[in-house]
PDB file of C-alpha atoms and ligand atoms in Angstrom:
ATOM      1  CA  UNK X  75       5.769 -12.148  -3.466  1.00 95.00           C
ATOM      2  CA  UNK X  76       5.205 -10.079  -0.392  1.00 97.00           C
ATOM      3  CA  UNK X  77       6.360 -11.060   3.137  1.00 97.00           C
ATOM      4  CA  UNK X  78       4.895  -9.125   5.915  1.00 96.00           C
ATOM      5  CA  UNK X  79       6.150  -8.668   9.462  1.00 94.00           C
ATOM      6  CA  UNK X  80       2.710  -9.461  11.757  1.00 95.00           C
ATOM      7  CA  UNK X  81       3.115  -5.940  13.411  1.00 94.00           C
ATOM      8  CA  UNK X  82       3.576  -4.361  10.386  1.00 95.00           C
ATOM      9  CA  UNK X  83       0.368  -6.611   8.761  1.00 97.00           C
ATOM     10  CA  UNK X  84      -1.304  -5.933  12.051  1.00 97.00           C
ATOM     11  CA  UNK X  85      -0.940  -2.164  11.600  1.00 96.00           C
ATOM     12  CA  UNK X  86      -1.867  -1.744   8.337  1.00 97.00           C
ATOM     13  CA  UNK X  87      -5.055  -3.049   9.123  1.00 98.00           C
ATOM     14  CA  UNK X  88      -6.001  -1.291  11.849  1.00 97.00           C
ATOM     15  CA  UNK X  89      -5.270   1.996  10.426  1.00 96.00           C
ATOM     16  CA  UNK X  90      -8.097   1.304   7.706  1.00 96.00           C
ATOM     17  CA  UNK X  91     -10.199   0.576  10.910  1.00 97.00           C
ATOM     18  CA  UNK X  92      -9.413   3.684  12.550  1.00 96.00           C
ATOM     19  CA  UNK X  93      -9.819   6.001   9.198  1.00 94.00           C
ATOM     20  CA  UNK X  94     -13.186   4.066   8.401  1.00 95.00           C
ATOM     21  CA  UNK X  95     -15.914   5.460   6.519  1.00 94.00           C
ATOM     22  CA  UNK X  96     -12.475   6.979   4.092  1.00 91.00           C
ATOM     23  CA  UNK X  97      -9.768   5.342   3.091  1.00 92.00           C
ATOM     24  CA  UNK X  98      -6.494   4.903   4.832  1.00 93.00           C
ATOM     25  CA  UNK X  99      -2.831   5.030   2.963  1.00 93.00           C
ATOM     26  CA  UNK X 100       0.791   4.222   3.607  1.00 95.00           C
ATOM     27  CA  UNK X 101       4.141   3.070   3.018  1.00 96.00           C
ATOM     28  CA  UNK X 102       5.514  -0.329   3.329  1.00 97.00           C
ATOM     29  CA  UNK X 103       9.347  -0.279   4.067  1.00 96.00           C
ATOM     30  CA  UNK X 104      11.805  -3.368   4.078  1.00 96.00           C
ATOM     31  CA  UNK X 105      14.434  -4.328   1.530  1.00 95.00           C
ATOM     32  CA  UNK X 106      14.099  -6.645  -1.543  1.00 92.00           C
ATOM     33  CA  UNK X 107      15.365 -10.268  -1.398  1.00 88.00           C
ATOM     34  CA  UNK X 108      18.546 -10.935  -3.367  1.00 84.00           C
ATOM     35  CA  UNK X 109      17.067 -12.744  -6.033  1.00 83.00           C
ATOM     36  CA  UNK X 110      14.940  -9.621  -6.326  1.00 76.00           C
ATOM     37  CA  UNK X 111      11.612 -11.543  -6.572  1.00 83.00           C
ATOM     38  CA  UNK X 112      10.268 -10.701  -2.704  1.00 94.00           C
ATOM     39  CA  UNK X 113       9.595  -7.789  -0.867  1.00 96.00           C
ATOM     40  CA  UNK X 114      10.334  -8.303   2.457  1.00 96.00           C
ATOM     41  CA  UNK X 115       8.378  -5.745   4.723  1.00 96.00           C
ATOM     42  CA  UNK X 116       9.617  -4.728   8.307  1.00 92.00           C
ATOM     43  CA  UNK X 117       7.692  -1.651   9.180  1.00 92.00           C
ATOM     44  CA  UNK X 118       4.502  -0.066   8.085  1.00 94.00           C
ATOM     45  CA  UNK X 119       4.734   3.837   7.868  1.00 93.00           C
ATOM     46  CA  UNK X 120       1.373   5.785   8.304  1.00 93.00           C
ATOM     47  CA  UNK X 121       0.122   8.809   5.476  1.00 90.00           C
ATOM     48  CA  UNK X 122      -2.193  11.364   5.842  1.00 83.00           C
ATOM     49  CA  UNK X 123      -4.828  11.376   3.135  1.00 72.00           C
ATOM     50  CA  UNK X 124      -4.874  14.413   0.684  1.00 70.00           C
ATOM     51  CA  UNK X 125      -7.509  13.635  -0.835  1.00 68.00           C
ATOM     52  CA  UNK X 126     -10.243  15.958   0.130  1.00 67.00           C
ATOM     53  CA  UNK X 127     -12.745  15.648  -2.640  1.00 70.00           C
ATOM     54  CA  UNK X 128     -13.491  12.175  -2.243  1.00 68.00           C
ATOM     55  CA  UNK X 129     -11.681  10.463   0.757  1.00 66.00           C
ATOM     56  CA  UNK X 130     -13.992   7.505   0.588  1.00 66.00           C
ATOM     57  CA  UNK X 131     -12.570   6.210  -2.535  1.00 66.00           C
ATOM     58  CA  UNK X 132      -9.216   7.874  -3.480  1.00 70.00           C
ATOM     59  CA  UNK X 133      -5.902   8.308  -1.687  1.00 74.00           C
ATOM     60  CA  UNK X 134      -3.046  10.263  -2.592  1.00 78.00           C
ATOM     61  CA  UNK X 135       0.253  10.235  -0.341  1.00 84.00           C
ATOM     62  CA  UNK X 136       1.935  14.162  -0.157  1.00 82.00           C
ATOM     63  CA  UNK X 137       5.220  13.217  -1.818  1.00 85.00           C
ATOM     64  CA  UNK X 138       7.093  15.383   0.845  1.00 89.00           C
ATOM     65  CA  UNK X 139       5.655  12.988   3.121  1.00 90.00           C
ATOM     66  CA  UNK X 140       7.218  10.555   0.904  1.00 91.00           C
ATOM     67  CA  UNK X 141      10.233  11.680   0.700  1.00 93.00           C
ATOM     68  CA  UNK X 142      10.711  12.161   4.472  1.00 93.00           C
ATOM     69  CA  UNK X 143       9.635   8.406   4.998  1.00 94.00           C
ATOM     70  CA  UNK X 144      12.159   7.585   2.323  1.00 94.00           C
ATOM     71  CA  UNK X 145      14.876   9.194   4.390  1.00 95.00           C
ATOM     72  CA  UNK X 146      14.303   7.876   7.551  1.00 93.00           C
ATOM     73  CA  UNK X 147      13.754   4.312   6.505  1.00 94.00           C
ATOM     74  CA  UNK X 148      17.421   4.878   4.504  1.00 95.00           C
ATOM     75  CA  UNK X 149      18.805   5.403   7.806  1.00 95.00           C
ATOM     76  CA  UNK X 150      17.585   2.374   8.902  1.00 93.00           C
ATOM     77  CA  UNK X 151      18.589   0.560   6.322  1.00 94.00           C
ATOM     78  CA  UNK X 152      15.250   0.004   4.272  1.00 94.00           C
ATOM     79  CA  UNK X 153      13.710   1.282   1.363  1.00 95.00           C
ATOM     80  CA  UNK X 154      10.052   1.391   0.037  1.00 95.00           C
ATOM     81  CA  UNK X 155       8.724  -1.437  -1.152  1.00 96.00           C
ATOM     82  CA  UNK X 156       5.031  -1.488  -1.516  1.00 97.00           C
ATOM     83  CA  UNK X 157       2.461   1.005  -0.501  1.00 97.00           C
ATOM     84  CA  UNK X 158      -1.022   0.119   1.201  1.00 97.00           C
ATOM     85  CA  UNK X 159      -4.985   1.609   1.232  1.00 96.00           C
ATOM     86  CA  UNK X 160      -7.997   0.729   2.249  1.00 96.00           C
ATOM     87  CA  UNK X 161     -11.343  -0.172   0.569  1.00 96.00           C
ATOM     88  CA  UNK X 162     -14.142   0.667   2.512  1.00 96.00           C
ATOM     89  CA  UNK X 163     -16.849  -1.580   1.971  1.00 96.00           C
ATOM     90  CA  UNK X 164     -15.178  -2.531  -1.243  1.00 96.00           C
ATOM     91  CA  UNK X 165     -13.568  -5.693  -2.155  1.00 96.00           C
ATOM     92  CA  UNK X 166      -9.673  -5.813  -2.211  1.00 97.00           C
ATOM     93  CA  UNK X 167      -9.005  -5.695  -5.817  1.00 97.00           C
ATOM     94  CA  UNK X 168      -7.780  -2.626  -7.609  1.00 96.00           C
ATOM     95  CA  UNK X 169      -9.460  -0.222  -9.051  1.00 95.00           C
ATOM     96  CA  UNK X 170      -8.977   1.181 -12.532  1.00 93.00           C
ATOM     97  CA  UNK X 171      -7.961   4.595 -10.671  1.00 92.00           C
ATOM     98  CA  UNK X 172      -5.355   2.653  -8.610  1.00 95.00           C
ATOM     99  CA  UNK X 173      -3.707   1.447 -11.640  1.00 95.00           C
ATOM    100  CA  UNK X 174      -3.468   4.807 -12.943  1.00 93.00           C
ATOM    101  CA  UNK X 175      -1.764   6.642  -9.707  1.00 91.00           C
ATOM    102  CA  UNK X 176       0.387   3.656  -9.208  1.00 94.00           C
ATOM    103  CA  UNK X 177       3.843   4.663 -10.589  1.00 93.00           C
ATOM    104  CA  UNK X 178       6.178   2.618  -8.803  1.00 94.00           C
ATOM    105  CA  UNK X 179       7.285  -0.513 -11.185  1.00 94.00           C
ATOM    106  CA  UNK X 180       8.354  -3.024  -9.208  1.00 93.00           C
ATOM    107  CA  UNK X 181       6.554  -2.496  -6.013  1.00 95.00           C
ATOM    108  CA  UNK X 182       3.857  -3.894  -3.808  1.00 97.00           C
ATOM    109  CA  UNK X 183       0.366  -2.430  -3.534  1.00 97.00           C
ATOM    110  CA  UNK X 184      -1.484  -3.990  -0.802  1.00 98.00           C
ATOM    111  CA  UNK X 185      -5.718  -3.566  -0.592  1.00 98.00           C
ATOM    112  CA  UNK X 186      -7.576  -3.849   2.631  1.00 98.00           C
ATOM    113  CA  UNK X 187     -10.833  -4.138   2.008  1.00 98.00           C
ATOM    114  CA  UNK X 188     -12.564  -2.755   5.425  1.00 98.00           C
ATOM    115  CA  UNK X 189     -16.454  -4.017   5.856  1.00 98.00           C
ATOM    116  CA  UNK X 190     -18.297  -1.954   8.113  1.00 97.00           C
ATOM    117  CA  UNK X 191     -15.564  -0.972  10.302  1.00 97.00           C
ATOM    118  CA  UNK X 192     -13.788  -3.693  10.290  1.00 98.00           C
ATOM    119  CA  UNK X 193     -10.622  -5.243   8.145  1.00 98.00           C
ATOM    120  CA  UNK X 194     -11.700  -7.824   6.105  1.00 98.00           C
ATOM    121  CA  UNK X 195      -9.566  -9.582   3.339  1.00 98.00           C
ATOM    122  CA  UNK X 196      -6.010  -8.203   2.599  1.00 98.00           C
ATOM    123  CA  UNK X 197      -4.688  -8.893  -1.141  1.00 98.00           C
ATOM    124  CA  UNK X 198      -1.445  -7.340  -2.589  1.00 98.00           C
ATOM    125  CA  UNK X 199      -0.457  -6.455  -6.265  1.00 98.00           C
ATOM    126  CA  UNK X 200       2.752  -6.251  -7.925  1.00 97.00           C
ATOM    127  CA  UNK X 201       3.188  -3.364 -10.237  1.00 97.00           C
ATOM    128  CA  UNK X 202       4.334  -5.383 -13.156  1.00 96.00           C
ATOM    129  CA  UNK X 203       6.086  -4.066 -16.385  1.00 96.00           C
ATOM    130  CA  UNK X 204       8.533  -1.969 -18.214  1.00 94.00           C
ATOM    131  CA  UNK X 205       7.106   1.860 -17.854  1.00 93.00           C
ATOM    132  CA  UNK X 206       3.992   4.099 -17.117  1.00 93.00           C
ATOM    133  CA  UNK X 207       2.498   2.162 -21.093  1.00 94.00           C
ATOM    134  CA  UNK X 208       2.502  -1.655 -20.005  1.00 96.00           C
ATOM    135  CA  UNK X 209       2.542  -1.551 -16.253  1.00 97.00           C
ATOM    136  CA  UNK X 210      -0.386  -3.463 -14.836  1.00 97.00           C
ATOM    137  CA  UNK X 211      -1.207  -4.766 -11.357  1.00 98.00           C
ATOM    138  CA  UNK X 212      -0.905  -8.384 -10.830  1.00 97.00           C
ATOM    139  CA  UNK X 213      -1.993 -10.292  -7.992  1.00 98.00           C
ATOM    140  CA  UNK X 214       1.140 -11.630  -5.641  1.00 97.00           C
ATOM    141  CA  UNK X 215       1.098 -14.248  -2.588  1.00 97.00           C
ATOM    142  CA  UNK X 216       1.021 -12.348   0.762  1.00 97.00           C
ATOM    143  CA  UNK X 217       3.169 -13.953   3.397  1.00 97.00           C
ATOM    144  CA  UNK X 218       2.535 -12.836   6.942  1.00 97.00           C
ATOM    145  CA  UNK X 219       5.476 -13.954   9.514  1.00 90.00           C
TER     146      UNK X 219
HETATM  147 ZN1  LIG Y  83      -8.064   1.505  -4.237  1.00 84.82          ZN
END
């Protein structure tokens, strides 16, 4: 399960908006409950796109731009949890391609799906699994608070 702040839900949303007709990506920092079943998100941090060829339907975070977001959000305390993208006039379910880039067992992947400019319906996956042969995406209840 995934519990969202409202700003950080808020923002996440609005940056698909704002990178609308191509898809938006980020980070979701926060900390992981102590039964280790919930990802509890406090801020939303924003990623450029790298994805030149085909921004409309593929995202790709630089990981230097990863690991600087790692090390600021360690200095406040939080970790990554769960990254997010947009769909742009695409449902919010994954993609075989999402499956494929996502490497990060045990996190959240949250899907906006953005319809003509505007955020629609917001789902979020668990990376589920051992390693990179059974991992699989599985749909997780998205509290927003
Ligand atoms: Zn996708």
């Amino acid at each position: 399960m995934l519990k969202l702040s409202r700003a950080a839900y808020d923002a996440l949303r609005r940056h698909g908006e704002e990178t609308y007709p191509y898809e938006c990506c980020g980070v979701l920092l926060g900390r992981i409950s102590d039964d280790g079943g919930t990802r509890v998100v406090t801020s939303a941090a924003r990623c450029g796109n790298t994805r030149t060829d085909s921004p409309h339907n593929r995202y790709n975070i630089d990981p230097r731009e990863l690991v600087r977001i790692q090390r600021v959000g360690r200095e406040r305390g939080e970790e990554i949890v769960g990254f997010y993208h947009s769909h742009p006039d695409h449902p919010p379910r994954w993609s075989s391609t999402d499956l494929a880039e996502a490497h990060w067992i045990g996190c959240s992947y949250v899907i906006t799906s953005v319809e003509k400019g505007k955020a629609a319906a917001t789902n979020s996956f668990e990376l589920a699994g051992s390693d990179e042969s059974d991992k699989r995406l599985v749909e997780e209840k998205l509290e927003v608070s």
